[in-house]
Short mmCIF file of C-alpha atoms in Angstrom, two decimals:
data_model
loop_
_atom_site.label_atom_id
_atom_site.label_comp_id
_atom_site.label_asym_id
_atom_site.label_seq_id
_atom_site.Cartn_x
_atom_site.Cartn_y
_atom_site.Cartn_z
CA GLU F 1 -0.12 0.01 -0.19
CA LEU F 2 2.84 2.52 0.80
CA ARG F 3 4.61 1.86 -2.40
CA THR F 4 1.54 2.10 -4.67
CA ALA F 5 0.67 5.53 -2.74
CA ILE F 6 4.13 6.69 -3.16
CA ASP F 7 3.86 5.73 -7.08
CA ALA F 8 0.50 7.59 -7.23
CA TYR F 9 1.99 10.63 -5.70
CA LYS F 10 4.67 10.82 -8.40
CA ARG F 11 2.20 9.84 -11.02
CA ALA F 12 0.04 13.06 -9.83
CA PHE F 13 3.26 15.24 -9.96
CA ASP F 14 4.25 13.81 -13.55
CA GLU F 15 0.45 14.66 -14.81
CA GLY F 16 0.52 18.16 -13.31
CA ARG F 17 -1.92 17.75 -10.66
CA ILE F 18 0.66 18.51 -8.06
CA ALA F 19 2.48 21.92 -8.58
CA ARG F 20 5.99 21.36 -10.00
CA GLU F 21 9.22 22.89 -8.72
CA ILE F 22 12.26 22.71 -10.51
CA ASP F 23 14.23 21.27 -7.50
CA LYS F 24 11.84 18.48 -6.73
CA THR F 25 11.83 14.89 -8.14
CA GLY F 26 8.15 14.31 -7.77
CA TYR F 27 8.26 11.93 -4.85
CA PRO F 28 6.46 12.93 -1.93
CA PRO F 29 8.61 14.97 0.73
CA THR F 30 7.59 12.63 3.85
CA LEU F 31 5.26 9.78 4.25
CA GLU F 32 2.93 12.13 6.02
CA ALA F 33 2.51 14.05 2.73
CA LEU F 34 0.65 11.13 1.43
CA VAL F 35 -1.91 11.34 4.48
CA GLN F 36 -2.14 15.03 4.49
CA GLY F 37 -2.71 15.24 0.61
CA ALA F 38 -1.42 17.81 -1.91
CA THR F 39 -3.47 20.47 -3.54
CA ASP F 40 -4.72 19.63 -6.81
CA ALA F 41 -3.18 22.02 -9.44
CA THR F 42 -5.73 21.02 -12.13
CA ASN F 43 -8.90 21.86 -9.84
CA PRO F 44 -10.03 25.58 -9.90
CA LYS F 45 -11.54 25.03 -6.29
CA GLY F 46 -8.28 23.80 -4.67
CA ALA F 47 -9.59 20.51 -3.76
CA LYS F 48 -6.95 17.89 -2.42
CA LEU F 49 -5.63 14.75 -3.51
CA TYR F 50 -5.18 12.14 -0.85
CA PHE F 51 -2.85 9.03 -0.97
CA LEU F 52 -3.42 7.42 2.01
CA ARG F 53 -5.94 7.62 5.00
CA ARG F 54 -3.03 6.61 7.41
CA ILE F 55 0.51 5.45 7.70
CA PRO F 56 0.68 1.75 8.47
CA VAL F 57 3.08 0.42 10.60
CA ASP F 58 5.89 -1.99 9.37
CA PRO F 59 4.23 -5.32 9.99
CA ILE F 60 7.33 -7.00 10.44
CA SER F 61 9.20 -5.04 13.20
CA GLY F 62 6.18 -3.19 14.60
CA GLN F 63 8.25 0.05 14.04
CA GLU F 64 8.65 3.00 11.80
CA TRP F 65 9.34 2.18 8.16
CA GLY F 66 13.17 2.78 6.79
CA LEU F 67 13.10 5.47 4.15
CA ARG F 68 15.05 5.57 0.86
CA SER F 69 15.31 8.86 -0.89
CA TYR F 70 15.45 9.17 -4.78
CA GLU F 71 19.23 10.11 -4.65
CA SER F 72 20.15 7.18 -2.36
CA SER F 73 21.45 3.72 -3.51
CA TYR F 74 19.50 0.54 -3.28
CA GLU F 75 22.27 -1.16 -1.32
CA ASP F 76 23.00 1.67 1.03
CA PRO F 77 19.51 3.27 1.56
CA LYS F 78 19.15 6.56 3.21
CA PRO F 79 16.43 9.22 3.83
CA GLY F 80 16.52 12.35 2.10
CA LYS F 81 14.54 15.28 0.73
CA ASP F 82 11.74 12.93 -0.54
CA VAL F 83 10.56 9.41 -0.12
CA TYR F 84 11.10 6.90 -3.04
CA ASP F 85 10.78 3.83 -1.12
CA VAL F 86 10.39 2.31 2.02
CA PHE F 87 11.81 -0.83 4.06
CA SER F 88 11.29 -2.89 6.86
CA GLN F 89 13.88 -2.18 9.52
CA SER F 90 13.74 -5.57 10.88
CA GLU F 91 16.85 -7.74 10.90
CA ALA F 92 14.51 -11.20 10.94
CA VAL F 93 15.16 -13.20 7.88
CA GLY F 94 12.34 -14.48 5.54
CA LEU F 95 11.53 -18.19 4.55
CA ASN F 96 13.55 -17.53 1.55
CA GLY F 97 16.59 -16.65 3.58
CA VAL F 98 16.51 -12.76 2.58
CA LYS F 99 16.25 -10.31 5.23
CA TYR F 100 13.03 -8.60 5.32
CA ARG F 101 14.70 -5.30 5.10
CA GLU F 102 16.10 -6.25 1.65
CA TRP F 103 12.75 -7.13 0.08
#
């Protein structure tokens, strides 16, 4: 759900529904922005676009999600000025032998 909401936010940006700024990638600046919504630039009444009702807790760790910015590498995810992806911060290993944080 989180990744779908992040993609929907980016799609709305690319379609011009969220005001574009030169220094922005189009990904949400925070996970909270998905809940707070963004003003629909194509709506004359200034209606908002919402992408999530609430931010779900990581079901594996029960903690907050790890954040990866657009500028961050997959191998070494770090937060930044936007949210490109999320990952579990759990050190547990799945049945496939891969840590949940690497899924």
